[in-house]
């Protein structure tokens, strides 16, 4: 991103607040996320970690406060353009087959390719070699690409969702429990892949995890949402 | 008016009512508990139809376009409201969406049929306008409630899918057009199915009526074909309108899925 000055925050969150009924789940949440940062989001269950992530990509309307990416609000970017740069990977990974009109039964590869049919990516192309490299890093054979999207196990679906997002090279990744359904070995491989991915300049991520050790291993800074209740 | 059909008197109506008596007796004998609702339904049907008979008789003597249009508007409004009343979930503006869709669809289709196809003189002749409009409204109403219901339920059941797409950078249209298409398809199914088996399985009521009234069957068939095209066009337009309006409400300009706008209908 040419317009990003050196030392300027990628993502800048100011005084964000979220209300459920009359009760503030959290408010006054402010932080800056710089290139290379990985911020761990910690809080007890039900404290609204997922809701914070949804707010950061405006899947829910922002009730209070502002979010800026590269100095511009999501609406100034246009939401599709913003979400292609600040990408949220939900905890519950779903297959997006049958989006393209003619595909009823989609494989993992169909899933990965179909994203490029979205308007924001019309100038980009599916990179088969890249996906293959990543699959090797994750210890999966090429047959993974031929699995049916709807018949994936929870862990396989998470891998699919992660690869689907990574291949779009967002600048900020919001990972909601990215390894919750994975075994220890695959979790380590995913972490290595993510670290690799983060080495690229102008990239950052926010991570939630029920696994305190993972947060510790993987993130340099932590934001405890419980303190903003 | 000269008629070559047998006029049914009130005595004969009473005889026909005996047929319902058979049902009531059966229900009582088998303790089905249907007797009361059968009687109420039968009574309502008789009273409503007799009333509408008198209204039509009065209406057909009217020559004032405004009065006839006012009646047509009332019919349209009732159709618009009933279409929503059959859906399971509501959101702000849903009644206006339905009214607007029913009004636009039925006005276009009936207007075109009256002026362009059948070429009735004067264009508001109630003997044509009211029955034609009624047929179009009845079917548009069904289509709208089916399409609307399916669209909203589809968004709820496919919520993860829609939001995953939004999170990947899809526009609201890219994320929801599968649901829009599906809802319109479902709304059109009854209309398409009934056209498929028309004449094979079912003899349409209007055609049967015309034939009983002494019309040449081929003439009656031609009328029926026009009506079916009107019904199909009206339903398609109405469903299309109402689903698109609901889409614009439930998927915000900020490309968000706003299921929080929905409320369960009170029974």
Coordinates of C-alpha atoms in Angstrom, one line a residue:
Chain A
X1 CA 0.0 0.0 0.0
X2 CA 1.7 3.1 -1.2
X3 CA -0.3 5.5 0.9
X4 CA 0.8 3.9 4.2
X5 CA 3.5 6.0 5.7
X6 CA 6.3 4.3 7.7
X7 CA 5.3 3.9 11.3
X8 CA 1.6 4.6 10.6
X9 CA -0.8 2.1 12.1
X10 CA -2.4 -0.3 9.7
X11 CA -5.6 -0.6 11.7
X12 CA -6.6 2.0 14.2
X13 CA -9.4 1.4 16.7
X14 CA -10.8 4.3 18.8
X15 CA -13.2 4.1 21.6
X16 CA -15.1 1.2 20.2
X17 CA -18.2 0.1 22.2
X18 CA -20.7 -2.7 21.9
X19 CA -24.0 -2.9 23.6
X20 CA -26.3 -5.9 24.0
X21 CA -29.7 -4.5 25.1
X22 CA -28.9 -2.0 27.9
X23 CA -25.6 -3.7 28.9
X24 CA -22.2 -2.6 27.5
X25 CA -20.3 -5.8 26.6
X26 CA -17.2 -3.7 26.2
X27 CA -16.6 0.0 25.6
X28 CA -13.7 2.4 25.2
X29 CA -11.7 -0.2 23.3
X30 CA -8.8 1.6 21.6
X31 CA -5.7 0.1 20.0
X32 CA -3.4 0.5 17.0
X33 CA -2.2 -2.4 15.0
X34 CA 1.1 -1.9 13.2
X35 CA 2.7 -4.0 10.4
X36 CA 4.2 -7.1 11.7
X37 CA 2.0 -7.0 14.8
X38 CA 0.0 -9.9 16.1
X39 CA -2.4 -9.0 18.8
X40 CA -4.0 -11.6 21.1
X41 CA -7.5 -11.0 22.1
X42 CA -8.3 -12.6 25.4
X43 CA -11.4 -12.6 27.5
X44 CA -13.7 -15.2 29.2
X45 CA -16.2 -16.8 26.9
X46 CA -19.2 -14.7 26.3
X47 CA -17.2 -11.4 26.7
X48 CA -17.7 -10.6 23.1
X49 CA -14.4 -11.5 21.3
X50 CA -16.2 -12.6 18.2
X51 CA -18.4 -9.5 18.3
X52 CA -15.3 -7.3 18.4
X53 CA -14.0 -9.0 15.3
X54 CA -17.3 -8.7 13.6
X55 CA -17.3 -5.0 14.4
X56 CA -13.8 -4.6 13.1
X57 CA -15.0 -5.7 9.7
X58 CA -18.4 -4.1 10.1
X59 CA -20.4 -7.3 9.7
X60 CA -22.4 -5.8 12.5
X61 CA -23.0 -2.0 12.6
X62 CA -20.6 -0.1 14.8
X63 CA -22.5 1.3 17.7
X64 CA -19.8 3.6 19.1
X65 CA -16.3 4.5 18.2
X66 CA -14.4 4.4 14.9
X67 CA -12.3 1.9 13.0
X68 CA -9.8 3.0 10.4
X69 CA -7.6 1.1 8.1
X70 CA -4.8 3.1 6.4
X71 CA -6.5 6.3 7.7
X72 CA -9.8 5.6 6.1
X73 CA -13.0 4.2 7.6
X74 CA -14.6 1.0 6.2
X75 CA -17.3 3.1 4.6
X76 CA -14.8 5.3 2.9
X77 CA -13.0 2.3 1.5
X78 CA -16.3 0.7 0.5
X79 CA -17.0 -2.4 2.5
X80 CA -16.0 -5.1 -0.1
X81 CA -12.7 -3.3 -0.7
X82 CA -12.1 -2.9 3.0
X83 CA -13.0 -6.5 3.8
X84 CA -10.6 -7.7 1.1
X85 CA -7.8 -5.9 3.1
X86 CA -9.0 -6.5 6.6
X87 CA -10.2 -10.1 6.5
X88 CA -12.2 -11.9 9.2
X89 CA -12.0 -15.7 9.3
X90 CA -14.9 -16.9 11.4
X91 CA -14.6 -19.7 13.9
X92 CA -17.3 -21.7 12.1
X93 CA -15.8 -22.4 8.8
X94 CA -18.3 -23.1 6.0
X95 CA -18.0 -24.2 2.4
X96 CA -19.3 -21.6 0.0
X97 CA -20.1 -23.9 -2.9
X98 CA -23.2 -23.3 -5.0
X99 CA -22.4 -19.6 -5.0
X100 CA -21.3 -19.7 -8.6
X101 CA -24.4 -20.6 -10.6
X102 CA -23.3 -23.8 -12.1
X103 CA -21.5 -25.5 -9.3
X104 CA -23.7 -27.6 -7.1
X105 CA -21.2 -30.0 -5.7
X106 CA -18.0 -28.1 -4.9
X107 CA -14.6 -29.5 -4.0
X108 CA -12.1 -27.7 -1.8
X109 CA -10.4 -26.4 -5.0
X110 CA -13.8 -25.1 -6.3
X111 CA -14.1 -23.3 -3.0
X112 CA -10.7 -21.8 -3.3
X113 CA -11.2 -20.7 -6.9
X114 CA -14.7 -19.4 -6.6
X115 CA -13.7 -16.5 -4.4
X116 CA -11.9 -15.0 -7.4
X117 CA -15.3 -14.6 -9.1
X118 CA -16.2 -11.9 -6.6
X119 CA -15.9 -8.4 -8.0
X120 CA -13.2 -7.1 -5.7
X121 CA -10.8 -9.8 -7.0
X122 CA -11.5 -9.5 -10.7
X123 CA -8.0 -8.6 -11.4
X124 CA -6.5 -11.5 -9.5
X125 CA -6.2 -15.1 -10.3
X126 CA -6.2 -18.4 -8.5
X127 CA -2.6 -19.4 -7.8
X128 CA -2.5 -23.2 -7.8
X129 CA 1.3 -23.4 -7.1
X130 CA 0.9 -21.2 -4.0
X131 CA -1.9 -23.4 -2.6
X132 CA 0.2 -26.5 -3.3
X133 CA 3.1 -25.0 -1.4
X134 CA 0.9 -24.2 1.6
X135 CA -0.7 -27.7 1.5
X136 CA 2.8 -29.3 1.7
X137 CA 3.6 -27.0 4.7
X138 CA 0.4 -28.1 6.4
X139 CA 1.2 -31.8 5.7
X140 CA -1.7 -32.4 3.4
X141 CA -1.5 -34.1 0.0
X142 CA -2.9 -32.7 -3.2
X143 CA -5.9 -35.0 -2.7
X144 CA -7.2 -32.5 -0.1
X145 CA -8.2 -30.3 -3.0
X146 CA -10.6 -32.9 -4.4
X147 CA -12.5 -33.4 -1.2
X148 CA -16.2 -32.3 -1.2
X149 CA -16.7 -29.0 0.5
X150 CA -19.8 -30.1 2.4
X151 CA -18.2 -33.3 3.7
X152 CA -15.1 -31.8 5.4
X153 CA -14.4 -32.5 9.0
X154 CA -14.3 -29.5 11.3
X155 CA -10.5 -29.4 11.1
X156 CA -10.4 -29.7 7.3
X157 CA -13.0 -26.9 7.0
X158 CA -10.8 -24.7 9.1
X159 CA -7.8 -25.4 6.9
X160 CA -10.0 -24.6 3.8
X161 CA -11.2 -21.3 5.4
X162 CA -7.7 -20.3 6.3
X163 CA -6.2 -21.0 2.8
X164 CA -9.2 -19.3 1.2
X165 CA -8.4 -16.2 3.2
X166 CA -4.6 -16.3 2.9
X167 CA -4.6 -16.6 -0.9
X168 CA -6.4 -13.3 -1.1
X169 CA -3.4 -11.6 0.6
X170 CA -5.3 -9.4 3.0
X171 CA -3.2 -7.0 5.1
X172 CA -4.9 -7.6 8.4
X173 CA -6.1 -11.1 9.3
X174 CA -8.7 -11.5 12.1
X175 CA -8.5 -15.1 13.2
X176 CA -11.2 -16.4 15.4
X177 CA -10.1 -19.6 17.1
X178 CA -8.3 -20.7 13.9
X179 CA -7.0 -24.0 15.3
X180 CA -9.9 -24.9 17.6
X181 CA -10.7 -28.1 15.6
X182 CA -7.1 -29.1 14.7
X183 CA -4.8 -31.7 16.3
X184 CA -1.6 -30.5 18.0
X185 CA 0.6 -31.4 15.0
X186 CA -1.5 -29.6 12.5
X187 CA -1.8 -26.6 14.9
X188 CA 1.9 -26.3 15.0
X189 CA 2.1 -26.4 11.2
X190 CA -0.7 -23.8 10.9
X191 CA 1.2 -21.5 13.3
X192 CA 4.4 -21.9 11.3
X193 CA 2.5 -21.1 8.1
X194 CA 0.9 -18.0 9.7
X195 CA 4.3 -16.8 11.0
X196 CA 5.7 -17.2 7.5
X197 CA 2.8 -15.3 6.1
X198 CA 3.2 -12.4 8.6
X199 CA 6.8 -11.9 7.7
X200 CA 5.7 -10.1 4.6
X201 CA 5.8 -6.3 5.1
X202 CA 2.5 -4.5 5.9
X203 CA 0.8 -7.5 7.3
X204 CA -0.7 -7.9 10.8
X205 CA -3.1 -10.2 12.6
X206 CA -5.5 -10.4 15.5
X207 CA -6.0 -13.8 17.1
X208 CA -8.4 -15.3 19.6
X209 CA -7.8 -18.7 21.0
X210 CA -9.1 -20.7 24.0
X211 CA -5.6 -22.0 24.2
X212 CA -3.6 -19.6 26.5
X213 CA -0.3 -21.1 25.4
X214 CA -1.0 -20.5 21.8
X215 CA -1.8 -16.8 22.5
X216 CA 1.5 -16.7 24.4
X217 CA 3.5 -18.4 21.7
X218 CA 2.0 -16.5 18.8
X219 CA 1.2 -12.9 19.9
X220 CA 3.4 -10.2 21.1
X221 CA 0.7 -8.1 22.7
X222 CA -2.6 -8.9 24.3
X223 CA -5.8 -7.1 24.7
X224 CA -8.0 -8.2 27.6
X225 CA -11.6 -7.4 26.7
X226 CA -12.6 -8.1 30.2
X227 CA -11.0 -4.9 31.2
X228 CA -13.4 -2.9 29.0
X229 CA -16.6 -4.2 30.4
Chain B
X1 CA -79.8 -10.7 -19.7
X2 CA -80.7 -13.8 -21.6
X3 CA -79.3 -16.9 -20.0
X4 CA -79.2 -20.5 -21.3
X5 CA -78.2 -22.0 -18.0
X6 CA -80.3 -23.2 -15.1
X7 CA -80.7 -20.6 -12.4
X8 CA -80.1 -21.9 -8.9
X9 CA -82.7 -20.7 -6.4
X10 CA -82.3 -20.4 -2.6
X11 CA -84.2 -23.7 -2.1
X12 CA -81.6 -25.4 -4.2
X13 CA -78.9 -23.8 -2.1
X14 CA -80.5 -25.4 1.0
X15 CA -80.4 -28.8 -0.7
X16 CA -76.7 -28.3 -1.5
X17 CA -76.1 -27.4 2.2
X18 CA -77.2 -31.0 3.0
X19 CA -73.9 -32.1 1.5
X20 CA -72.1 -30.3 4.3
X21 CA -74.6 -32.0 6.7
X22 CA -73.1 -35.4 5.6
X23 CA -69.6 -34.1 6.7
X24 CA -70.9 -32.8 10.0
X25 CA -72.6 -36.1 10.7
X26 CA -69.5 -38.1 9.9
X27 CA -67.4 -35.9 12.1
X28 CA -69.8 -36.4 15.0
X29 CA -70.0 -40.1 14.5
X30 CA -66.2 -40.5 14.3
X31 CA -65.6 -37.9 17.0
X32 CA -63.3 -35.9 14.7
X33 CA -64.1 -32.7 16.4
X34 CA -64.4 -31.0 13.0
X35 CA -68.1 -30.3 13.1
X36 CA -67.9 -26.8 14.6
X37 CA -65.2 -25.5 12.4
X38 CA -66.8 -27.0 9.3
X39 CA -70.1 -25.3 10.2
X40 CA -68.4 -22.0 10.8
X41 CA -66.4 -22.2 7.6
X42 CA -69.5 -23.2 5.6
X43 CA -71.5 -20.4 7.1
X44 CA -68.7 -17.8 6.5
X45 CA -68.3 -19.0 2.9
X46 CA -72.1 -18.6 2.3
X47 CA -72.4 -15.2 3.9
X48 CA -69.2 -13.8 2.2
X49 CA -70.2 -15.0 -1.2
X50 CA -73.8 -13.8 -1.0
X51 CA -72.5 -10.4 0.2
X52 CA -70.0 -10.2 -2.6
X53 CA -72.8 -11.2 -5.0
X54 CA -74.8 -8.2 -4.0
X55 CA -71.8 -6.0 -4.1
X56 CA -70.9 -7.1 -7.6
X57 CA -74.5 -6.7 -8.7
X58 CA -74.4 -3.2 -7.5
X59 CA -70.9 -2.6 -8.8
X60 CA -71.7 -3.8 -12.3
X61 CA -74.3 -1.0 -12.6
X62 CA -71.7 1.6 -11.8
X63 CA -70.3 3.7 -14.5
X64 CA -67.9 5.8 -12.5
X65 CA -64.3 5.0 -13.0
X66 CA -63.3 6.4 -9.6
X67 CA -65.7 4.1 -7.6
X68 CA -64.5 1.1 -9.5
X69 CA -60.8 2.0 -9.1
X70 CA -61.4 2.6 -5.4
X71 CA -62.9 -0.9 -5.0
X72 CA -60.0 -2.4 -7.0
X73 CA -57.6 -0.6 -4.7
X74 CA -59.3 -2.0 -1.6
X75 CA -59.0 -5.5 -3.1
X76 CA -55.3 -4.9 -3.8
X77 CA -54.7 -3.6 -0.3
X78 CA -56.4 -6.7 1.3
X79 CA -54.2 -8.9 -0.9
X80 CA -51.1 -7.1 0.1
X81 CA -51.8 -7.3 3.8
X82 CA -52.9 -11.0 3.7
X83 CA -49.7 -11.9 1.8
X84 CA -47.7 -10.7 4.8
X85 CA -50.0 -12.2 7.4
X86 CA -49.1 -15.7 6.1
X87 CA -45.3 -15.2 6.6
X88 CA -43.6 -16.3 9.8
X89 CA -41.3 -13.3 10.3
X90 CA -41.7 -9.6 10.0
X91 CA -39.5 -6.6 9.6
X92 CA -40.2 -2.9 9.5
X93 CA -41.7 -1.9 6.2
X94 CA -42.7 -5.4 5.2
X95 CA -46.4 -4.4 4.7
X96 CA -45.4 -1.5 2.5
X97 CA -43.1 -3.8 0.5
X98 CA -46.0 -6.2 -0.1
X99 CA -48.5 -3.5 -0.9
X100 CA -46.2 -1.8 -3.3
X101 CA -45.3 -5.1 -5.1
X102 CA -48.9 -6.3 -5.3
X103 CA -50.1 -2.9 -6.5
X104 CA -47.5 -2.5 -9.2
X105 CA -47.7 -6.1 -10.4
X106 CA -51.5 -6.3 -10.6
X107 CA -51.9 -2.8 -12.0
X108 CA -49.5 -3.5 -14.8
X109 CA -50.8 -6.9 -15.7
X110 CA -54.5 -6.2 -15.4
X111 CA -54.1 -2.8 -17.1
X112 CA -52.3 -4.4 -20.0
X113 CA -54.9 -7.1 -20.3
X114 CA -57.9 -4.7 -20.2
X115 CA -56.5 -2.1 -22.6
X116 CA -54.1 -4.1 -24.7
X117 CA -55.4 -7.7 -24.9
X118 CA -59.1 -7.9 -24.3
X119 CA -59.6 -4.2 -25.2
X120 CA -62.6 -3.6 -23.0
X121 CA -64.7 -0.5 -23.6
X122 CA -64.7 1.5 -21.4
X123 CA -61.3 0.4 -20.0
X124 CA -62.7 0.2 -16.4
X125 CA -65.8 -2.0 -17.2
X126 CA -66.2 -3.7 -13.8
X127 CA -67.6 -6.9 -15.3
X128 CA -64.1 -7.5 -16.7
X129 CA -61.9 -5.5 -14.4
X130 CA -63.0 -6.9 -11.1
X131 CA -62.9 -10.6 -11.8
X132 CA -59.6 -10.4 -13.8
X133 CA -58.0 -8.4 -11.0
X134 CA -59.3 -10.8 -8.4
X135 CA -57.7 -13.8 -10.2
X136 CA -54.4 -12.0 -10.5
X137 CA -54.4 -10.8 -6.9
X138 CA -55.2 -14.3 -5.5
X139 CA -52.2 -15.8 -7.2
X140 CA -49.8 -12.9 -6.7
X141 CA -50.7 -13.0 -3.0
X142 CA -49.7 -16.7 -2.8
X143 CA -46.5 -16.2 -4.7
X144 CA -45.5 -13.2 -2.5
X145 CA -46.0 -15.0 0.8
X146 CA -44.2 -18.1 -0.4
X147 CA -41.3 -16.1 -1.9
X148 CA -41.0 -13.7 1.0
X149 CA -41.1 -16.5 3.5
X150 CA -38.5 -18.5 1.6
X151 CA -36.2 -15.6 1.2
X152 CA -36.2 -14.7 5.0
X153 CA -35.9 -18.4 6.1
X154 CA -33.2 -18.9 3.5
X155 CA -31.2 -16.0 4.9
X156 CA -31.5 -17.4 8.4
X157 CA -30.6 -21.0 7.5
X158 CA -27.7 -19.9 5.2
X159 CA -26.5 -17.1 7.5
X160 CA -23.0 -18.6 7.8
X161 CA -22.7 -18.9 4.1
X162 CA -23.9 -15.4 3.4
X163 CA -21.6 -13.9 6.1
X164 CA -18.6 -15.9 5.0
X165 CA -19.0 -14.4 1.6
X166 CA -19.4 -10.9 2.9
X167 CA -16.3 -11.4 5.1
X168 CA -14.4 -12.5 2.0
X169 CA -15.3 -9.2 0.3
X170 CA -18.5 -10.1 -1.5
X171 CA -21.0 -7.3 -2.2
X172 CA -24.4 -7.8 -0.6
X173 CA -25.7 -8.9 -4.0
X174 CA -22.9 -11.4 -4.5
X175 CA -23.5 -12.8 -1.0
X176 CA -27.3 -13.0 -1.2
X177 CA -28.2 -13.5 -4.9
X178 CA -28.4 -17.3 -4.4
X179 CA -31.1 -16.7 -1.8
X180 CA -32.9 -14.2 -4.0
X181 CA -33.0 -16.6 -6.9
X182 CA -34.1 -19.4 -4.7
X183 CA -37.0 -17.4 -3.2
X184 CA -38.3 -16.3 -6.6
X185 CA -38.1 -19.8 -7.9
X186 CA -40.0 -21.2 -4.9
X187 CA -42.6 -18.4 -5.2
X188 CA -43.2 -19.3 -8.8
X189 CA -43.5 -23.1 -8.3
X190 CA -47.3 -23.3 -7.7
X191 CA -48.0 -21.1 -10.8
X192 CA -45.7 -23.1 -13.0
X193 CA -47.0 -26.4 -11.7
X194 CA -50.6 -25.5 -12.2
X195 CA -49.9 -24.4 -15.8
X196 CA -48.2 -27.8 -16.4
X197 CA -51.2 -29.9 -15.5
X198 CA -53.8 -27.4 -16.5
X199 CA -56.6 -29.2 -18.4
X200 CA -55.1 -32.6 -17.5
X201 CA -55.6 -32.8 -13.8
X202 CA -57.5 -29.6 -13.1
X203 CA -60.2 -27.7 -15.0
X204 CA -59.9 -24.1 -13.9
X205 CA -62.8 -22.7 -12.1
X206 CA -63.3 -19.7 -14.3
X207 CA -63.4 -21.8 -17.4
X208 CA -65.8 -24.3 -15.8
X209 CA -68.0 -21.3 -14.8
X210 CA -68.1 -19.9 -18.4
X211 CA -68.9 -23.3 -19.8
X212 CA -71.7 -23.8 -17.3
X213 CA -73.0 -20.4 -18.3
X214 CA -73.3 -21.6 -21.8
X215 CA -70.1 -20.2 -23.4
X216 CA -68.5 -22.1 -26.3
X217 CA -65.7 -24.2 -24.7
X218 CA -63.1 -22.9 -27.1
X219 CA -64.0 -19.4 -26.2
X220 CA -63.8 -20.2 -22.6
X221 CA -60.4 -21.9 -23.1
X222 CA -59.0 -18.8 -24.8
X223 CA -60.1 -16.6 -21.9
X224 CA -58.5 -19.1 -19.6
X225 CA -55.2 -18.9 -21.4
X226 CA -55.2 -15.2 -21.2
X227 CA -55.9 -15.4 -17.5
X228 CA -53.2 -17.9 -16.9
X229 CA -50.6 -15.7 -18.6
X230 CA -51.8 -12.8 -16.6
X231 CA -51.5 -14.8 -13.4
X232 CA -48.0 -16.0 -14.2
X233 CA -46.9 -12.5 -15.1
X234 CA -48.5 -10.9 -12.1
X235 CA -47.1 -13.5 -9.7
X236 CA -43.6 -13.2 -11.2
X237 CA -43.6 -9.4 -11.0
X238 CA -45.0 -9.3 -7.5
X239 CA -42.5 -11.9 -6.2
X240 CA -39.6 -10.2 -7.9
X241 CA -40.6 -6.9 -6.4
X242 CA -41.2 -8.1 -2.9
X243 CA -38.1 -10.2 -2.7
X244 CA -35.9 -7.4 -4.0
X245 CA -37.4 -4.9 -1.5
X246 CA -36.8 -7.4 1.3
X247 CA -33.2 -7.9 0.1
X248 CA -32.6 -4.2 0.2
X249 CA -33.9 -4.1 3.7
X250 CA -32.2 -7.2 5.2
X251 CA -28.8 -6.6 3.4
X252 CA -27.7 -3.1 4.3
X253 CA -25.9 -0.6 2.0
X254 CA -22.9 -1.3 4.2
X255 CA -23.0 -4.9 3.0
X256 CA -24.2 -6.4 6.3
X257 CA -26.8 -9.1 6.9
X258 CA -29.3 -7.5 9.3
X259 CA -31.1 -10.5 10.7
X260 CA -31.6 -8.4 13.8
X261 CA -34.3 -6.5 11.9
X262 CA -36.5 -9.7 12.0
X263 CA -39.1 -10.5 14.5
X264 CA -41.3 -13.6 14.8
X265 CA -44.9 -13.0 13.8
X266 CA -47.3 -13.0 16.7
X267 CA -49.8 -15.8 16.3

